[in-house]
Amino acid sequence: MQLVIAQSNFTVGAIQKNCQQILADIEKAPKDSILVFPELALTGYPPEDLLLRPDLYKRLNSALQLIAQASHHKAIVVGHPHQENGFTYNAASVYSDGQLLARYYKQALPNYGVFDEMRYFTAGANATTFNYQGKKIGLLICEDLWDDAPIAHYDAKNVDLIVSLNASPFNLEKQLERESLVKKRALNHAVSIVYVNQVCGQDELVFDGGSFAVNREGELVCRLRQCQEDYLTLNYANDFAPSRIESVADSEEAEIYQALVLATRDYVNKNGFKGAVLGLSGGIDSALTLAVAVDALGPERVQAVMMPFKYTAQMSVEDAKAQAQAMGIEFDIVSIEPMFDGFMQALEPMFAGSAKDTTEENLQARSRGVILMALSNKKGRIVLTTGNKSEMAVGYCTLYGDMAGGFAVIKDVPKTMVYKLANYRNTLGKVIPERVITRPPSAELAPDQVDQDSLPPYDDLDAILEAYVENDLSIADIVSLGYEEAVVRKVVRLVDINEYKRRQSAIGPKVTQRNFGKDRRYPITSGFGREH
């Protein structure tokens, strides 16, 4: 028997398009093979409140009829939402020779972190098998593998193998975590398992593919590519024969970088933008963002603008220009001084008697935001914001200024990782000037300004943020790790009071264990922080 893994990039809500892609994959599958697609392949994952629309299911039924008609001399395992008797299920259906062989309903519905499946689905309760080419095959869907009970239901059914449809999002080391779990399940239950994962960027989630199979001894027999569409045919007799095993990323930096590229490419392309534009400051955050954008879209679709002011160092202009030339993109230099002066002249009567403060600094950032949004409107290119996770956490960013834009490429990347990613990208081809990486970071909104004037060193800041934001440690817990209490209290306070900013920020791809957005949903109006 042959089993085909179709690791495809589907678009949420594009049922007709997704169906056509499925039909094309069916066409090229070998005769008498089983072809397996990811979880909710027809709608894409996660479809969110599209699942509440009655017309969604009319489109799904039409698509499923086409898939059934195409299933001659093949068995097709496809994931989709299904309604029955007033309930909605996360389903996997099996079609062969125009007939429905089996339909399985996901039993373990995740309702934590980025997952919200109990809002939409009813849990299934039964194991489901089908026979094909003399083999008995069981079905599972994603979270079912992480729960002990669903796979145990197959112990008494004497199945030859289990097929698991998945939409498992990326975070660091997730691929090894999946494989470790599935190897353990295969060995404990003496059954071969095929794990088919989705690959795409979907808003703030990244699905990294890496589909694989293990034999009943818990040995890896194949692994598909990460962050790319892939298609592989496996041979199965009494067990799987070894096949192609793609390597995993060889470092955290490589893993994160390819995830950011996939997320950016899919967000820009699937939302119909002609390209991207960003402010290139000569600093490391915008330099990394530019590199990701070019790798995702190609240099011909990316524009960068350097917008100097009187506080901008000449080296910043030189470094921005050098990177733009190295990456072969459209590049412009537009001074914001005339715009800033115009705003200040208009505001002067109302500012009379007031001392200069962050208002003037923020006005510089907002002047730049106006330029970028104007270019976006005129050229149909999305503005990529360049703020990192450390800045977003403590509010070191300006609403309607450097936060103005549609996609925040490094929003979930801590500053310390930004440096590592910049160095990693230069190993693929040196495009980020060394001085950008080594000079002290600065917003350049005031004379001789550097970030560390108002923030603790980034190594300390990122460690404190990880403890508070990702691990939910208290101030006392964080202090016990060796950090000064006054510093911890300052960082925690900044995190708490800047929730309103983060709520208004552009979305960006999740790459850490817990991001601002789907993972961490805190109230804006809250007295919790005042009681620390």
Short mmCIF file of N, CA and C in Angstrom, two decimals, residues 55-123:
data_model
loop_
_atom_site.label_atom_id
_atom_site.label_comp_id
_atom_site.label_asym_id
_atom_site.label_seq_id
_atom_site.Cartn_x
_atom_site.Cartn_y
_atom_site.Cartn_z
N ASP A 55 -23.73 29.74 5.60
CA ASP A 55 -23.34 29.58 4.20
C ASP A 55 -21.98 28.90 4.05
N LEU A 56 -21.18 28.86 5.11
CA LEU A 56 -19.91 28.15 5.05
C LEU A 56 -20.14 26.67 4.75
N TYR A 57 -21.16 26.11 5.37
CA TYR A 57 -21.38 24.66 5.25
C TYR A 57 -21.97 24.30 3.89
N LYS A 58 -22.68 25.22 3.26
CA LYS A 58 -23.14 24.97 1.89
C LYS A 58 -21.94 24.86 0.94
N ARG A 59 -20.99 25.75 1.11
CA ARG A 59 -19.79 25.70 0.27
C ARG A 59 -18.98 24.43 0.56
N LEU A 60 -18.89 24.06 1.84
CA LEU A 60 -18.16 22.84 2.20
C LEU A 60 -18.80 21.61 1.57
N ASN A 61 -20.11 21.52 1.62
CA ASN A 61 -20.78 20.35 1.05
C ASN A 61 -20.52 20.22 -0.44
N SER A 62 -20.51 21.36 -1.14
CA SER A 62 -20.22 21.33 -2.57
C SER A 62 -18.79 20.86 -2.83
N ALA A 63 -17.85 21.35 -1.99
CA ALA A 63 -16.45 20.96 -2.15
C ALA A 63 -16.26 19.47 -1.85
N LEU A 64 -16.92 18.97 -0.83
CA LEU A 64 -16.79 17.56 -0.47
C LEU A 64 -17.35 16.65 -1.57
N GLN A 65 -18.37 17.09 -2.24
CA GLN A 65 -18.91 16.31 -3.36
C GLN A 65 -17.87 16.19 -4.48
N LEU A 66 -17.16 17.29 -4.74
CA LEU A 66 -16.12 17.25 -5.78
C LEU A 66 -14.98 16.32 -5.38
N ILE A 67 -14.62 16.36 -4.11
CA ILE A 67 -13.54 15.48 -3.62
C ILE A 67 -13.96 14.02 -3.72
N ALA A 68 -15.22 13.74 -3.35
CA ALA A 68 -15.72 12.36 -3.46
C ALA A 68 -15.68 11.88 -4.91
N GLN A 69 -16.08 12.74 -5.82
CA GLN A 69 -16.09 12.38 -7.24
C GLN A 69 -14.69 12.11 -7.78
N ALA A 70 -13.69 12.75 -7.17
CA ALA A 70 -12.31 12.60 -7.65
C ALA A 70 -11.58 11.42 -7.02
N SER A 71 -12.26 10.67 -6.14
CA SER A 71 -11.57 9.65 -5.34
C SER A 71 -11.56 8.27 -5.99
N HIS A 72 -11.49 8.20 -7.32
CA HIS A 72 -11.46 6.93 -8.02
C HIS A 72 -10.15 6.20 -7.77
N HIS A 73 -10.24 4.96 -7.31
CA HIS A 73 -9.08 4.11 -7.06
C HIS A 73 -8.10 4.74 -6.08
N LYS A 74 -8.62 5.55 -5.17
CA LYS A 74 -7.81 6.19 -4.13
C LYS A 74 -8.67 6.39 -2.89
N ALA A 75 -8.03 6.51 -1.76
CA ALA A 75 -8.73 6.90 -0.54
C ALA A 75 -8.23 8.28 -0.13
N ILE A 76 -9.15 9.21 0.09
CA ILE A 76 -8.81 10.60 0.39
C ILE A 76 -9.23 10.90 1.82
N VAL A 77 -8.28 11.31 2.65
CA VAL A 77 -8.57 11.68 4.04
C VAL A 77 -8.44 13.20 4.14
N VAL A 78 -9.54 13.87 4.37
CA VAL A 78 -9.55 15.34 4.33
C VAL A 78 -10.22 15.89 5.58
N GLY A 79 -9.62 16.95 6.13
CA GLY A 79 -10.17 17.59 7.31
C GLY A 79 -11.10 18.73 6.94
N HIS A 80 -12.20 18.86 7.71
CA HIS A 80 -13.19 19.91 7.44
C HIS A 80 -14.15 20.03 8.61
N PRO A 81 -14.79 21.19 8.80
CA PRO A 81 -15.88 21.29 9.78
C PRO A 81 -17.10 20.54 9.25
N HIS A 82 -17.88 19.98 10.16
CA HIS A 82 -19.07 19.23 9.74
C HIS A 82 -20.19 19.46 10.76
N GLN A 83 -21.39 19.71 10.24
CA GLN A 83 -22.55 19.88 11.11
C GLN A 83 -23.48 18.67 10.99
N GLU A 84 -23.93 18.23 12.16
CA GLU A 84 -24.84 17.08 12.20
C GLU A 84 -25.70 17.18 13.45
N ASN A 85 -27.02 17.10 13.26
CA ASN A 85 -27.98 17.13 14.37
C ASN A 85 -27.81 18.35 15.27
N GLY A 86 -27.50 19.48 14.63
CA GLY A 86 -27.38 20.72 15.38
C GLY A 86 -26.04 20.94 16.04
N PHE A 87 -25.10 20.03 15.86
CA PHE A 87 -23.77 20.17 16.44
C PHE A 87 -22.73 20.37 15.34
N THR A 88 -21.65 21.05 15.69
CA THR A 88 -20.54 21.26 14.75
C THR A 88 -19.33 20.50 15.24
N TYR A 89 -18.71 19.76 14.34
CA TYR A 89 -17.57 18.93 14.68
C TYR A 89 -16.35 19.30 13.84
N ASN A 90 -15.19 19.09 14.42
CA ASN A 90 -13.92 19.13 13.70
C ASN A 90 -13.72 17.72 13.15
N ALA A 91 -13.91 17.55 11.85
CA ALA A 91 -14.05 16.21 11.28
C ALA A 91 -12.92 15.86 10.33
N ALA A 92 -12.73 14.55 10.18
CA ALA A 92 -11.88 13.98 9.13
C ALA A 92 -12.73 12.98 8.37
N SER A 93 -12.91 13.20 7.07
CA SER A 93 -13.72 12.30 6.25
C SER A 93 -12.83 11.53 5.29
N VAL A 94 -13.22 10.28 5.03
CA VAL A 94 -12.48 9.42 4.12
C VAL A 94 -13.39 9.05 2.94
N TYR A 95 -12.95 9.39 1.73
CA TYR A 95 -13.71 9.09 0.51
C TYR A 95 -12.90 8.14 -0.37
N SER A 96 -13.60 7.20 -1.00
CA SER A 96 -12.97 6.32 -1.96
C SER A 96 -14.00 5.88 -2.99
N ASP A 97 -13.64 5.98 -4.26
CA ASP A 97 -14.54 5.58 -5.36
C ASP A 97 -15.92 6.21 -5.21
N GLY A 98 -15.92 7.51 -4.83
CA GLY A 98 -17.15 8.27 -4.75
C GLY A 98 -17.96 8.06 -3.50
N GLN A 99 -17.50 7.20 -2.59
CA GLN A 99 -18.28 6.88 -1.40
C GLN A 99 -17.58 7.38 -0.13
N LEU A 100 -18.38 7.70 0.88
CA LEU A 100 -17.85 8.04 2.19
C LEU A 100 -17.55 6.75 2.95
N LEU A 101 -16.26 6.49 3.20
CA LEU A 101 -15.88 5.27 3.93
C LEU A 101 -15.97 5.45 5.44
N ALA A 102 -15.62 6.64 5.92
CA ALA A 102 -15.60 6.87 7.37
C ALA A 102 -15.60 8.36 7.64
N ARG A 103 -16.07 8.71 8.83
CA ARG A 103 -16.00 10.12 9.26
C ARG A 103 -15.71 10.13 10.76
N TYR A 104 -14.64 10.81 11.11
CA TYR A 104 -14.19 10.86 12.50
C TYR A 104 -14.36 12.27 13.05
N TYR A 105 -14.75 12.36 14.34
CA TYR A 105 -14.89 13.65 15.00
C TYR A 105 -13.83 13.79 16.09
N LYS A 106 -13.11 14.88 16.04
CA LYS A 106 -12.04 15.15 17.00
C LYS A 106 -12.58 15.08 18.43
N GLN A 107 -11.85 14.36 19.30
CA GLN A 107 -12.32 14.14 20.67
C GLN A 107 -11.75 15.16 21.66
N ALA A 108 -10.48 15.49 21.54
CA ALA A 108 -9.82 16.41 22.48
C ALA A 108 -9.78 17.81 21.85
N LEU A 109 -10.58 18.71 22.38
CA LEU A 109 -10.68 20.06 21.82
C LEU A 109 -9.82 21.02 22.64
N PRO A 110 -8.72 21.52 22.10
CA PRO A 110 -7.85 22.43 22.86
C PRO A 110 -8.53 23.77 23.11
N ASN A 111 -8.37 24.26 24.31
CA ASN A 111 -8.98 25.54 24.67
C ASN A 111 -8.05 26.32 25.59
N TYR A 112 -6.80 26.45 25.13
CA TYR A 112 -5.76 27.14 25.89
C TYR A 112 -4.86 27.86 24.89
N GLY A 113 -4.07 28.78 25.41
CA GLY A 113 -3.12 29.49 24.54
C GLY A 113 -3.83 30.11 23.35
N VAL A 114 -3.39 29.74 22.14
CA VAL A 114 -3.96 30.31 20.92
C VAL A 114 -5.20 29.56 20.46
N PHE A 115 -5.55 28.47 21.16
CA PHE A 115 -6.66 27.62 20.71
C PHE A 115 -7.96 27.99 21.40
N ASP A 116 -9.05 27.88 20.63
CA ASP A 116 -10.36 28.30 21.12
C ASP A 116 -11.44 27.36 20.59
N GLU A 117 -11.14 26.06 20.51
CA GLU A 117 -12.03 25.16 19.78
C GLU A 117 -13.34 24.88 20.50
N MET A 118 -13.38 25.00 21.82
CA MET A 118 -14.65 24.76 22.52
C MET A 118 -15.68 25.84 22.22
N ARG A 119 -15.24 26.95 21.69
CA ARG A 119 -16.18 27.99 21.27
C ARG A 119 -17.01 27.53 20.08
N TYR A 120 -16.45 26.61 19.29
CA TYR A 120 -17.07 26.27 18.02
C TYR A 120 -17.52 24.81 17.90
N PHE A 121 -16.75 23.90 18.48
CA PHE A 121 -16.95 22.49 18.18
C PHE A 121 -17.50 21.70 19.37
N THR A 122 -18.20 20.63 19.04
CA THR A 122 -18.58 19.60 20.00
C THR A 122 -17.58 18.46 19.90
N ALA A 123 -17.18 17.93 21.03
CA ALA A 123 -16.19 16.86 21.03
C ALA A 123 -16.82 15.55 20.56
#
